[in-house]
mmCIF file of C-alpha atoms in Angstrom:
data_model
loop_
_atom_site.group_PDB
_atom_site.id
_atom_site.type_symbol
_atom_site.label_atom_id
_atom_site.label_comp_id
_atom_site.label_asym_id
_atom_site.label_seq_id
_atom_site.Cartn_x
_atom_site.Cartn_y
_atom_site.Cartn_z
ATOM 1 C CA UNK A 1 -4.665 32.158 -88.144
ATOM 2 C CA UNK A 2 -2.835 29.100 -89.608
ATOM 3 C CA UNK A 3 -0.514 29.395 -92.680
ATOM 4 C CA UNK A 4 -2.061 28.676 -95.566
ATOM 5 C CA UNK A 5 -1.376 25.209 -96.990
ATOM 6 C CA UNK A 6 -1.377 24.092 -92.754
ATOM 7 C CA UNK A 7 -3.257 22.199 -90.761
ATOM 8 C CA UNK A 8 -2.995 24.062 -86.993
ATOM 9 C CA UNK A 9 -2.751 21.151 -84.456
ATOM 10 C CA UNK A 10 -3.904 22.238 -81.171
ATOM 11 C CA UNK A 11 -3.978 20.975 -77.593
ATOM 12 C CA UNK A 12 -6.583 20.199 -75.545
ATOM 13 C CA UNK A 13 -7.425 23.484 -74.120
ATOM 14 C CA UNK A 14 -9.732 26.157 -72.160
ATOM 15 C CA UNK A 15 -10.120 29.907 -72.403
ATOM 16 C CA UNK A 16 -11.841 29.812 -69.006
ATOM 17 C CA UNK A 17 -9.388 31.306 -66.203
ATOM 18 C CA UNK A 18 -8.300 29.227 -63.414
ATOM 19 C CA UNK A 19 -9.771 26.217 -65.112
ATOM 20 C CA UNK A 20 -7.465 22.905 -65.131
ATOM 21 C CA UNK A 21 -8.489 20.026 -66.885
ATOM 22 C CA UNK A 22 -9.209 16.470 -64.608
ATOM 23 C CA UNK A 23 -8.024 13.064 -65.234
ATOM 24 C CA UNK A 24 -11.001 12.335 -67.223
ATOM 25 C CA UNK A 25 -10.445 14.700 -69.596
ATOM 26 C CA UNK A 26 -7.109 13.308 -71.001
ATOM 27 C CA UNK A 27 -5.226 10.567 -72.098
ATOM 28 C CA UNK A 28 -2.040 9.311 -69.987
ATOM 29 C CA UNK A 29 0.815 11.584 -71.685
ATOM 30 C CA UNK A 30 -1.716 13.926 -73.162
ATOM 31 C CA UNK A 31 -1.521 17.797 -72.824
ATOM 32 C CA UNK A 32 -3.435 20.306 -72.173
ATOM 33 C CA UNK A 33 -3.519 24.319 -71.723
ATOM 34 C CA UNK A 34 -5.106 27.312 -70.216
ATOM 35 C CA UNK A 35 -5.019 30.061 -72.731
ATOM 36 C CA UNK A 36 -6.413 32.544 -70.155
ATOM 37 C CA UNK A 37 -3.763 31.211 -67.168
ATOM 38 C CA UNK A 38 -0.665 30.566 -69.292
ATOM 39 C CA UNK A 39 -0.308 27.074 -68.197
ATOM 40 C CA UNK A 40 0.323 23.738 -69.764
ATOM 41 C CA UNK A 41 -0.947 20.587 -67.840
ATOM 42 C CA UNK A 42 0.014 16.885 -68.343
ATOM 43 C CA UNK A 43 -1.459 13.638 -67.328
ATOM 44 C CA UNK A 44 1.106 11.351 -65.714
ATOM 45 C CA UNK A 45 1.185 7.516 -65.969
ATOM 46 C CA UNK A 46 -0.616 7.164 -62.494
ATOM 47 C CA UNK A 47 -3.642 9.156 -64.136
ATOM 48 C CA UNK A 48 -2.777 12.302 -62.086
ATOM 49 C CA UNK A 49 -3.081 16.002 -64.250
ATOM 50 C CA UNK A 50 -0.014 17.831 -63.158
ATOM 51 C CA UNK A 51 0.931 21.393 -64.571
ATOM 52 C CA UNK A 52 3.632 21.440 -66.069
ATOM 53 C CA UNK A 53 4.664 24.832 -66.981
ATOM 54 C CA UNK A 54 3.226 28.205 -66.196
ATOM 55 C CA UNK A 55 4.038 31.918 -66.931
ATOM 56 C CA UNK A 56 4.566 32.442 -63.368
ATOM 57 C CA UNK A 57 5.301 30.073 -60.987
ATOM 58 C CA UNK A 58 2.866 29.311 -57.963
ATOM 59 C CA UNK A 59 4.008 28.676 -54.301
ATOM 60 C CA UNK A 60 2.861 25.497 -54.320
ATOM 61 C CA UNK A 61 5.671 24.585 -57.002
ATOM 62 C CA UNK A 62 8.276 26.608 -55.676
ATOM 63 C CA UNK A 63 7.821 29.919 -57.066
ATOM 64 C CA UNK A 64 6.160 33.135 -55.359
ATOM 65 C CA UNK A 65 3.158 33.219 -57.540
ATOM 66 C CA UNK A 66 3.724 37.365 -57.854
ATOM 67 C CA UNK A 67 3.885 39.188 -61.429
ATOM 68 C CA UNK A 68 5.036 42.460 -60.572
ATOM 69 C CA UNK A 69 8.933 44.034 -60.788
ATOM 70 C CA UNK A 70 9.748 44.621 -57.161
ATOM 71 C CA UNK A 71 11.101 47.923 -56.515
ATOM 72 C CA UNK A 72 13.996 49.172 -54.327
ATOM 73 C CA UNK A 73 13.936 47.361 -51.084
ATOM 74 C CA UNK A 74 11.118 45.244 -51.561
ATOM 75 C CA UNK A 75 10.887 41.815 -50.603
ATOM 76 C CA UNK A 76 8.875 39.110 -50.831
ATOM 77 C CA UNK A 77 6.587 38.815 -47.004
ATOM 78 C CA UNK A 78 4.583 35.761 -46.661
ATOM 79 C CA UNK A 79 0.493 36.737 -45.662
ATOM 80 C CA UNK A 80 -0.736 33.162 -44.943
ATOM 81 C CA UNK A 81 -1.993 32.449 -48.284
ATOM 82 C CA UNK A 82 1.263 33.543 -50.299
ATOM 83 C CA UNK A 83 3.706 36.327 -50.201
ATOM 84 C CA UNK A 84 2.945 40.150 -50.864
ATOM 85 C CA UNK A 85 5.880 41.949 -52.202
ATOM 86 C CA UNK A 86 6.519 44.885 -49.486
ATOM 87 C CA UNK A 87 9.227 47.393 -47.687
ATOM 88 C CA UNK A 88 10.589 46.907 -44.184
ATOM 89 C CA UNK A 89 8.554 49.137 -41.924
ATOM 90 C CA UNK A 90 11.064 51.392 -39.654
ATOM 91 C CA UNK A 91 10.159 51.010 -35.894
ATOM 92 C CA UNK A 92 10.935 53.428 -33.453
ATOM 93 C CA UNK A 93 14.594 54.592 -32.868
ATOM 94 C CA UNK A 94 15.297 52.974 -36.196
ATOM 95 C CA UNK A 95 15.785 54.223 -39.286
ATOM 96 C CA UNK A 96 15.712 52.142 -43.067
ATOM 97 C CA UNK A 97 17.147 53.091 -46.007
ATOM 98 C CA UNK A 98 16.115 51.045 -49.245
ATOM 99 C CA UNK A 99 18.230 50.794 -52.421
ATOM 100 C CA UNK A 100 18.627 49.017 -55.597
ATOM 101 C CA UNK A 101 19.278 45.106 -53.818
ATOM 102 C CA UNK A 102 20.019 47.183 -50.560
ATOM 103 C CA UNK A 103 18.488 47.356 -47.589
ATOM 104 C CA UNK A 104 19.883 49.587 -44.480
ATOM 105 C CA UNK A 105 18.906 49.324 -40.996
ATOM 106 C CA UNK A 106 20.269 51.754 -38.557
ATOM 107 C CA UNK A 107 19.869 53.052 -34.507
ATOM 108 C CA UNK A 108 18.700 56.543 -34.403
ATOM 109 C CA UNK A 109 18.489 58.920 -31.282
ATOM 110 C CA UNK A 110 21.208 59.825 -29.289
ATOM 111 C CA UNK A 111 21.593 59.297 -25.410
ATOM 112 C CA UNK A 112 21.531 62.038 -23.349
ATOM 113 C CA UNK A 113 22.021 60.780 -19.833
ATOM 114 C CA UNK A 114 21.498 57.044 -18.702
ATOM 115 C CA UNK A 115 22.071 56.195 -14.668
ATOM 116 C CA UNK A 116 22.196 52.758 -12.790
ATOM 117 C CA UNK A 117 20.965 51.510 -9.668
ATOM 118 C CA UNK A 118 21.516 48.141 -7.788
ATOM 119 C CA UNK A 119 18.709 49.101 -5.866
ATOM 120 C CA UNK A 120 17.553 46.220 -3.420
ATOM 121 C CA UNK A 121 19.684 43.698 -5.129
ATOM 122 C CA UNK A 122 22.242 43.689 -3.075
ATOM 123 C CA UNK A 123 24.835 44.804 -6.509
ATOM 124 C CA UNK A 124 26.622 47.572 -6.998
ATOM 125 C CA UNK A 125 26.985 49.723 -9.896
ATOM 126 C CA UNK A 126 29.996 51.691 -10.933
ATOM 127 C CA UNK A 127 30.897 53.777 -14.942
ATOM 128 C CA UNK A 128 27.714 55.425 -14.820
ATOM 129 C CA UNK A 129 25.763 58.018 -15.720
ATOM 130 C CA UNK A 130 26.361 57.484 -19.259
ATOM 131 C CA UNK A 131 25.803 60.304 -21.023
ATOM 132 C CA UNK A 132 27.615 59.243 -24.841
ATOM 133 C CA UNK A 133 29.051 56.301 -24.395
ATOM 134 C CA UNK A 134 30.849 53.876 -21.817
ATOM 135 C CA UNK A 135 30.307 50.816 -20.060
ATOM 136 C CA UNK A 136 28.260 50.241 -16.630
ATOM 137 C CA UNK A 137 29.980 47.314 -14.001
ATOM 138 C CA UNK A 138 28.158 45.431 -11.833
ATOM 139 C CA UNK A 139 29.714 43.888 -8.815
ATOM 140 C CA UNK A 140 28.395 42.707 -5.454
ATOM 141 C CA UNK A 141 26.455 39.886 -4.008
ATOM 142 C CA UNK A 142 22.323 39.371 -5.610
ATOM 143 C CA UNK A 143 20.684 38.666 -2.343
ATOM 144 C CA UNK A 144 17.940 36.129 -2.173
ATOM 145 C CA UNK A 145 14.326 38.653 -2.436
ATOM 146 C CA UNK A 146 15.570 39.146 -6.092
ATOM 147 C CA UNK A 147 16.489 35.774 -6.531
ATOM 148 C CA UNK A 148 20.115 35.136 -5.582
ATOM 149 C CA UNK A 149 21.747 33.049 -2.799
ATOM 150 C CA UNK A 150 23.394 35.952 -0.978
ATOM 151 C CA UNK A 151 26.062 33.730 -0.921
ATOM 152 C CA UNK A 152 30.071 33.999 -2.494
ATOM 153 C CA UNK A 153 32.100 30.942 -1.301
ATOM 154 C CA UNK A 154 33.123 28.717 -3.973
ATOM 155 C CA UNK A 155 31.230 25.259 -3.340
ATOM 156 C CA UNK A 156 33.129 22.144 -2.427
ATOM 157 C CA UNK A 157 32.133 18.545 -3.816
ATOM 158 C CA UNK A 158 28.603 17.991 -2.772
ATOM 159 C CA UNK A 159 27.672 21.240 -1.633
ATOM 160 C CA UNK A 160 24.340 22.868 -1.649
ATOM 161 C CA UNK A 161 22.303 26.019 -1.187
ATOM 162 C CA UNK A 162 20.338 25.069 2.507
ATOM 163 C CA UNK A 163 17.432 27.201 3.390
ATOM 164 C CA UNK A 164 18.373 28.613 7.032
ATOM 165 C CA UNK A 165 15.526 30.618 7.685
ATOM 166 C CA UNK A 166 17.245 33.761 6.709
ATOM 167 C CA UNK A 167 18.767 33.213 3.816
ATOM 168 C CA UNK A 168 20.972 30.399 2.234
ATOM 169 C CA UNK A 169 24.059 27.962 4.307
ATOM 170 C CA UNK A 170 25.960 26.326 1.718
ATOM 171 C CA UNK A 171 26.486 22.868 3.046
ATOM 172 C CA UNK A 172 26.603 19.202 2.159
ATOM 173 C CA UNK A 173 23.662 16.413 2.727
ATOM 174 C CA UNK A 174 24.094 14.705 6.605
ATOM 175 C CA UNK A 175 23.828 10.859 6.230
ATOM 176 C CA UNK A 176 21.019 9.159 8.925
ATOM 177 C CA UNK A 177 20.689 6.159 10.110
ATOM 178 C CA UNK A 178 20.592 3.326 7.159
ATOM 179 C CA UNK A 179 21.850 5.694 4.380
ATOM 180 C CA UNK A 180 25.602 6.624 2.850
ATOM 181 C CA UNK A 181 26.358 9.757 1.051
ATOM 182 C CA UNK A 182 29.198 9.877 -1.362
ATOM 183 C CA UNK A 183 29.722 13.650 -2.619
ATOM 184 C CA UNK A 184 31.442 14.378 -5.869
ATOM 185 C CA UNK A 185 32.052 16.740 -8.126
ATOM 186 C CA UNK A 186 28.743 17.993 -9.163
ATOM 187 C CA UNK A 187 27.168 15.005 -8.017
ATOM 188 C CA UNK A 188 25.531 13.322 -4.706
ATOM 189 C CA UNK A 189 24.903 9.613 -4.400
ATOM 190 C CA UNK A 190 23.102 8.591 -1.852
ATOM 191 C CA UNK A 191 22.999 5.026 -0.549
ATOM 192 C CA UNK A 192 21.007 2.719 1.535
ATOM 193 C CA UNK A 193 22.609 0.344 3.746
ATOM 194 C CA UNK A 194 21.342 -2.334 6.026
ATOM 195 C CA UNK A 195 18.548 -1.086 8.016
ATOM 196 C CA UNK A 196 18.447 -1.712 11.589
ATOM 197 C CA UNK A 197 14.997 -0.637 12.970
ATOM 198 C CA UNK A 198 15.064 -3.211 15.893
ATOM 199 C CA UNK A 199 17.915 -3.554 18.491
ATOM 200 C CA UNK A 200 20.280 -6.583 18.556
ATOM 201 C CA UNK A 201 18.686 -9.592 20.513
ATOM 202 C CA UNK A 202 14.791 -8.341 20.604
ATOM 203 C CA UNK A 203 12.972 -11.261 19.973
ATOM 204 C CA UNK A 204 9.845 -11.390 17.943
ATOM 205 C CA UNK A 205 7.527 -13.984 17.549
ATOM 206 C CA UNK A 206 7.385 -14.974 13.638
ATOM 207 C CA UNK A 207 4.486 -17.008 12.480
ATOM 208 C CA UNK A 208 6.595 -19.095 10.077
ATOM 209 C CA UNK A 209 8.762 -21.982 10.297
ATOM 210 C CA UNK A 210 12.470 -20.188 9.702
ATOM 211 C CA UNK A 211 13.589 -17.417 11.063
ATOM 212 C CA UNK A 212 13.749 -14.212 8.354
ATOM 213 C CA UNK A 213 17.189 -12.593 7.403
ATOM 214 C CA UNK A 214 18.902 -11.321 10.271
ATOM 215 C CA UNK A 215 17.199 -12.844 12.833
ATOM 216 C CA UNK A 216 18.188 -16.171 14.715
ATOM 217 C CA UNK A 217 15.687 -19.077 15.450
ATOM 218 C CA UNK A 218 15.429 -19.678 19.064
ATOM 219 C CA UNK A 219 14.790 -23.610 19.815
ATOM 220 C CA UNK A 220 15.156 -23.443 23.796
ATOM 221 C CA UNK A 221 11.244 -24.039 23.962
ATOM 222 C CA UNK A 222 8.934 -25.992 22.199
ATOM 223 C CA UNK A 223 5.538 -26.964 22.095
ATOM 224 C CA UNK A 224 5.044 -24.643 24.209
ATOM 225 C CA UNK A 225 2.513 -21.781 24.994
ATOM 226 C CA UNK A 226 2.583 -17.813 25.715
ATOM 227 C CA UNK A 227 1.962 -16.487 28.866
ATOM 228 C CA UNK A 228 0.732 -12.631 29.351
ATOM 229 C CA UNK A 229 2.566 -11.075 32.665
ATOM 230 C CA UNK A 230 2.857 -7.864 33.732
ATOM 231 C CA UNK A 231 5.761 -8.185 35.337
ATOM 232 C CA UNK A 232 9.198 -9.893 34.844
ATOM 233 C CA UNK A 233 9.341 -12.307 31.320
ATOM 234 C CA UNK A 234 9.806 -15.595 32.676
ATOM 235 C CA UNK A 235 9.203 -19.270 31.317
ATOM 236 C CA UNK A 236 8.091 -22.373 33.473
ATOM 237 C CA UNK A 237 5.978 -25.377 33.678
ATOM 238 C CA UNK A 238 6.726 -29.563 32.218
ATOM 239 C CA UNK A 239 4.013 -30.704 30.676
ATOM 240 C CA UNK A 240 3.983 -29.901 26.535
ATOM 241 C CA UNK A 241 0.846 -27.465 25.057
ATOM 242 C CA UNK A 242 -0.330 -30.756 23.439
ATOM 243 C CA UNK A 243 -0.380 -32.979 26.297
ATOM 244 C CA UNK A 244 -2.043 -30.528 28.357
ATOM 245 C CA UNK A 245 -4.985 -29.526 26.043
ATOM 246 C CA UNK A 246 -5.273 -33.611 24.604
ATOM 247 C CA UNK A 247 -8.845 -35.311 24.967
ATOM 248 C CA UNK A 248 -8.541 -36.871 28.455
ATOM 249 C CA UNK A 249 -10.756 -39.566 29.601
ATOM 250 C CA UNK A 250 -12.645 -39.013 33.186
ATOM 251 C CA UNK A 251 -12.102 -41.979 35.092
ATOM 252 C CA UNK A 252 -11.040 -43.406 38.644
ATOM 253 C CA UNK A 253 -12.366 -44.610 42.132
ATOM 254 C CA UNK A 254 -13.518 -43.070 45.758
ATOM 255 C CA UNK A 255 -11.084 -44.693 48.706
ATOM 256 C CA UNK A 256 -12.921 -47.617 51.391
ATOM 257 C CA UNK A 257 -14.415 -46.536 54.198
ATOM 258 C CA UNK A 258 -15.672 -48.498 57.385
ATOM 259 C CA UNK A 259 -18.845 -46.858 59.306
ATOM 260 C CA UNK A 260 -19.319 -47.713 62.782
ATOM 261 C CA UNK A 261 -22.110 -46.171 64.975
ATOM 262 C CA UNK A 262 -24.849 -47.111 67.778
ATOM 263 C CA UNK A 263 -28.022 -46.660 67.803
ATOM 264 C CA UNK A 264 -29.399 -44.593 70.822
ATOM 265 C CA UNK A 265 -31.179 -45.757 73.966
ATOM 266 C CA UNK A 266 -34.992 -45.814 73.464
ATOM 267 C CA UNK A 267 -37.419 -46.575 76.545
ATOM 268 C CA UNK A 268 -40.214 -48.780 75.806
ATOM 269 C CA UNK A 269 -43.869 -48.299 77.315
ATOM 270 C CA UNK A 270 -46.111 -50.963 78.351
ATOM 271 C CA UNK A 271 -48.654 -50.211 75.355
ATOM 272 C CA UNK A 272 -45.634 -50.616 72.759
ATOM 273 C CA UNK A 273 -44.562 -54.161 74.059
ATOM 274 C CA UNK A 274 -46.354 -57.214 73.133
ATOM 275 C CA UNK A 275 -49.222 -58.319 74.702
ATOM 276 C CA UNK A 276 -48.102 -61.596 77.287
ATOM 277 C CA UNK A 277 -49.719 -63.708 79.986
ATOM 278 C CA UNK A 278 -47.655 -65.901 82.272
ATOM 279 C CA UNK A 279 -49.077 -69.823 83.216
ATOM 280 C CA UNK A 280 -48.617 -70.554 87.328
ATOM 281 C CA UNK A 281 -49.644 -74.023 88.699
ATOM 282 C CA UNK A 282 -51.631 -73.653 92.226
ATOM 283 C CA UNK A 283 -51.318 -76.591 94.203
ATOM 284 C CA UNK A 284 -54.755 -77.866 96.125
ATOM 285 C CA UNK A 285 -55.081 -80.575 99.180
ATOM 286 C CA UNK A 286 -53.222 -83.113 97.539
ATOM 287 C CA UNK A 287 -49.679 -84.579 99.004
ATOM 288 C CA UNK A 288 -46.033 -84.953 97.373
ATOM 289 C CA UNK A 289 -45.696 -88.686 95.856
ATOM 290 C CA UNK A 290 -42.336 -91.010 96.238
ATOM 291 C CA UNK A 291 -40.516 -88.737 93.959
ATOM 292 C CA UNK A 292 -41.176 -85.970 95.887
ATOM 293 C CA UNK A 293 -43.926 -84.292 92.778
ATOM 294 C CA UNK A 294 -47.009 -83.147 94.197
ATOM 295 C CA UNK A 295 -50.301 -85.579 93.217
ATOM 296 C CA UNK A 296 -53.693 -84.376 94.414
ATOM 297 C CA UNK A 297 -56.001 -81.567 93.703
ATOM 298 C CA UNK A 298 -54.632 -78.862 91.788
ATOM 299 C CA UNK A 299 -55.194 -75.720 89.178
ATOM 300 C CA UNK A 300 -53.669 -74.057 86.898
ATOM 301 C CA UNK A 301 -53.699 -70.050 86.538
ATOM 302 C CA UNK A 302 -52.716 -67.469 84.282
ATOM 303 C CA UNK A 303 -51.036 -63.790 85.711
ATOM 304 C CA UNK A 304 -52.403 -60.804 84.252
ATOM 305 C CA UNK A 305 -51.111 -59.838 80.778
ATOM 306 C CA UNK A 306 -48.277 -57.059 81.107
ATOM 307 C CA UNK A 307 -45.142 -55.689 79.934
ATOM 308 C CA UNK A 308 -41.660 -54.985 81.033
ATOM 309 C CA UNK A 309 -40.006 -51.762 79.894
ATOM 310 C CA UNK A 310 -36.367 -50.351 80.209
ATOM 311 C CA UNK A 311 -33.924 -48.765 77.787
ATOM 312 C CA UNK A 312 -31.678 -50.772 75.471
ATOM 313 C CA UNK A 313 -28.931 -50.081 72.863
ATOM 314 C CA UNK A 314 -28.038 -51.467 69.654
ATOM 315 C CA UNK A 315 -24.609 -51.691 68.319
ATOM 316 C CA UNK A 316 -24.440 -50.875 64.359
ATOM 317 C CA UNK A 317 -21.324 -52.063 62.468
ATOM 318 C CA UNK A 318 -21.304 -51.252 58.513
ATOM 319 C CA UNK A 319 -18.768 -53.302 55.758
ATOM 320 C CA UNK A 320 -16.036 -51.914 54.278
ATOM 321 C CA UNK A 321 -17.035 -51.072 50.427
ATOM 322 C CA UNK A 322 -15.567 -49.505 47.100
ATOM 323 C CA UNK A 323 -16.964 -46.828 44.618
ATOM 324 C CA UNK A 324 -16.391 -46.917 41.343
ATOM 325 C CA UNK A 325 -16.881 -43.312 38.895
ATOM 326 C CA UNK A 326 -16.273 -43.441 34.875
ATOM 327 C CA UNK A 327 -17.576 -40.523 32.719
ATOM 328 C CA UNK A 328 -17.082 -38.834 29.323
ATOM 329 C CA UNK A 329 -13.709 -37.669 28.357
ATOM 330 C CA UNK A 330 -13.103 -34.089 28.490
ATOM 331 C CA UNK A 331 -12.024 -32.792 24.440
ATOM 332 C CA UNK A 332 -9.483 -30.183 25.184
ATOM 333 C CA UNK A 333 -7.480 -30.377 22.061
ATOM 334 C CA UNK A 334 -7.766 -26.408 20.993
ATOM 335 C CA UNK A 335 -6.998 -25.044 17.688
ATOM 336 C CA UNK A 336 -3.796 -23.702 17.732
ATOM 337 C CA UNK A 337 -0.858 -21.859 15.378
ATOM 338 C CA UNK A 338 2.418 -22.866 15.292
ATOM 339 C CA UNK A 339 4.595 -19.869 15.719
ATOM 340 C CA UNK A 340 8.628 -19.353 16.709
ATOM 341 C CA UNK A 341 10.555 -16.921 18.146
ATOM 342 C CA UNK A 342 13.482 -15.490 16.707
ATOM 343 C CA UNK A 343 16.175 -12.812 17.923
ATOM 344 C CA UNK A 344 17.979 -9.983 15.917
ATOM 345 C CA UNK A 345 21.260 -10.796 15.269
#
């Protein structure tokens, strides 16, 4: 109840537990506070209600958000969603002992008898059994089915464990052909040099106009072309790949010639001669005149038609003469690649 002759002023506030006021319920600067809670709220100049003070102090500003006095031992155990003030819970062969801002852990049980064994490890055990106290050595070599190297030579610069078949060699990396290896002290470089996967002077052909790196351009032929053999590699021949497969033109002539001959004997028959007659004067009773020519009677006959026959020859002789041959030319002008050879240097 206010004093009499007061006017209370009070804050913005709510009776109603757990309720907070928003940023529509107050002014920037303007309080506010839960009656029921214990807490005082404030509106900041970014419009956001932030609580300001509280009886007890949540986790979410730092405190532990517990009311209670903790007792002897207890501490403060987070349970996902804030802490639970608790005791340590002894396990066993331990023992706690709890006092005012004390806690005290101890071992209990007492050991009776405790042996060793290397077993199949390949180690050796020595101080044991321990039956108070004491201390158990191991010595000897872990062999490799529990996961050593069976090995106890100090490595030298580059050396590593080597599976052998039967167990570990300790040994360094073997350079091969093309690579270095430089071994140092916990380290292994490996290099590669020049490769050389074809022997010095092979000779490739190379479909480009100079020879690669490490290899030498070989210009004893040219224009030439590539013979398959099965036996020895040889080279021959004069006349250059183009001149020999160039368009050529068919042309030229046949030599002169003179034919003689005769024609065979052929014996004619009377039926394949011409028909003939042959005139004969007949002289009558007349005389001879000064001149010694017969005057007087006389008549004039003809023989009977008829033909000779016999065989004959006929001699054939035949002119020297030229002949002349022009066709179309002949395109041999293949497609072709220019390639060269080379040889490894």
């Amino acid at each position: 109840m206010a004093q009499t002759g007061y006017t209370p002023i009070q804050l913005y506030r709510s009776t109603t537990a757990s309720a907070a006021p928003t940023g529509a319920n107050l002014a920037a600067g303007e309080l506010a506070i839960n009656t029921t809670d214990e807490k005082l709220y404030f509106k900041n100049a970014a419009g956001t209600v932030k609580l300001l003070a509280a009886n007890v102090t949540p986790v979410a500003n730092g405190g532990t958000g517990l009311t209670t006095t903790p007792t002897n031992g207890q501490i403060d155990i987070g349970n996902g969603a804030g802490f639970s003030r608790a005791t340590l819970t002894a396990g066993s062969n331990v023992t706690i002992t709890n006092g005012a801002g004390s806690i005290t852990i101890a071992a209990s049980g007492t050991v009776t008898s405790v042996g060793v064994s290397g077993g199949t490890t390949g180690l050796t055990t020595s101080g044991g059994p321990v039956t108070g106290s004491g201390t158990i050595t191991l010595a000897g070599t872990l062999a490799v089915t529990n996961g050593g190297t069976g090995l106890t030579t100090t490595p030298s610069n580059g050396q590593i464990d080597i599976g052998n078949g039967t167990g570990f060699s300790r040994a360094t990396l073997t350079a091969g052909s093309g690579i270095s290896i430089t071994n140092g002290a916990g380290s292994i470089t490996l290099t590669a040099t020049a490769q050389q996967p074809f022997a010095p002077g092979t000779i490739i052909v190379f479909g480009q106009t100079a020879a690669p790196t490490g290899w030498t351009k070989i210009t004893t032929y040219d224009n030439a072309a590539l013979r398959i053999v099965s036996g020895s590699a040889a080279s021959g021949g004069s006349v250059d790949f183009t001149t020999a497969f160039a368009s050529q033109a068919v042309s030229g002539s046949i030599g002169n010639t003179t034919d003689t001959g005769t024609v065979g004997s052929t014996t004619l028959t009377t039926s394949q001669i011409p028909s003939h007659t042959h005139t004969a004067l007949v002289p009558g009773s007349g005389g001879c005149g000064s001149n010694g020519q017969y005057v007087g009677d006389s008549a004039t006959i003809n023989t009977g038609a008829t033909g000779g026959g016999g065989s004959h020859n006929h001699s054939l002789t035949m002119n020297a003469h030229n002949h002349t041959f022009t066709g179309t030319a002949i395109n041999l002008a293949v497609k072709y690649v220019d390639v060269i050879f080379a040889s490894k240097d």
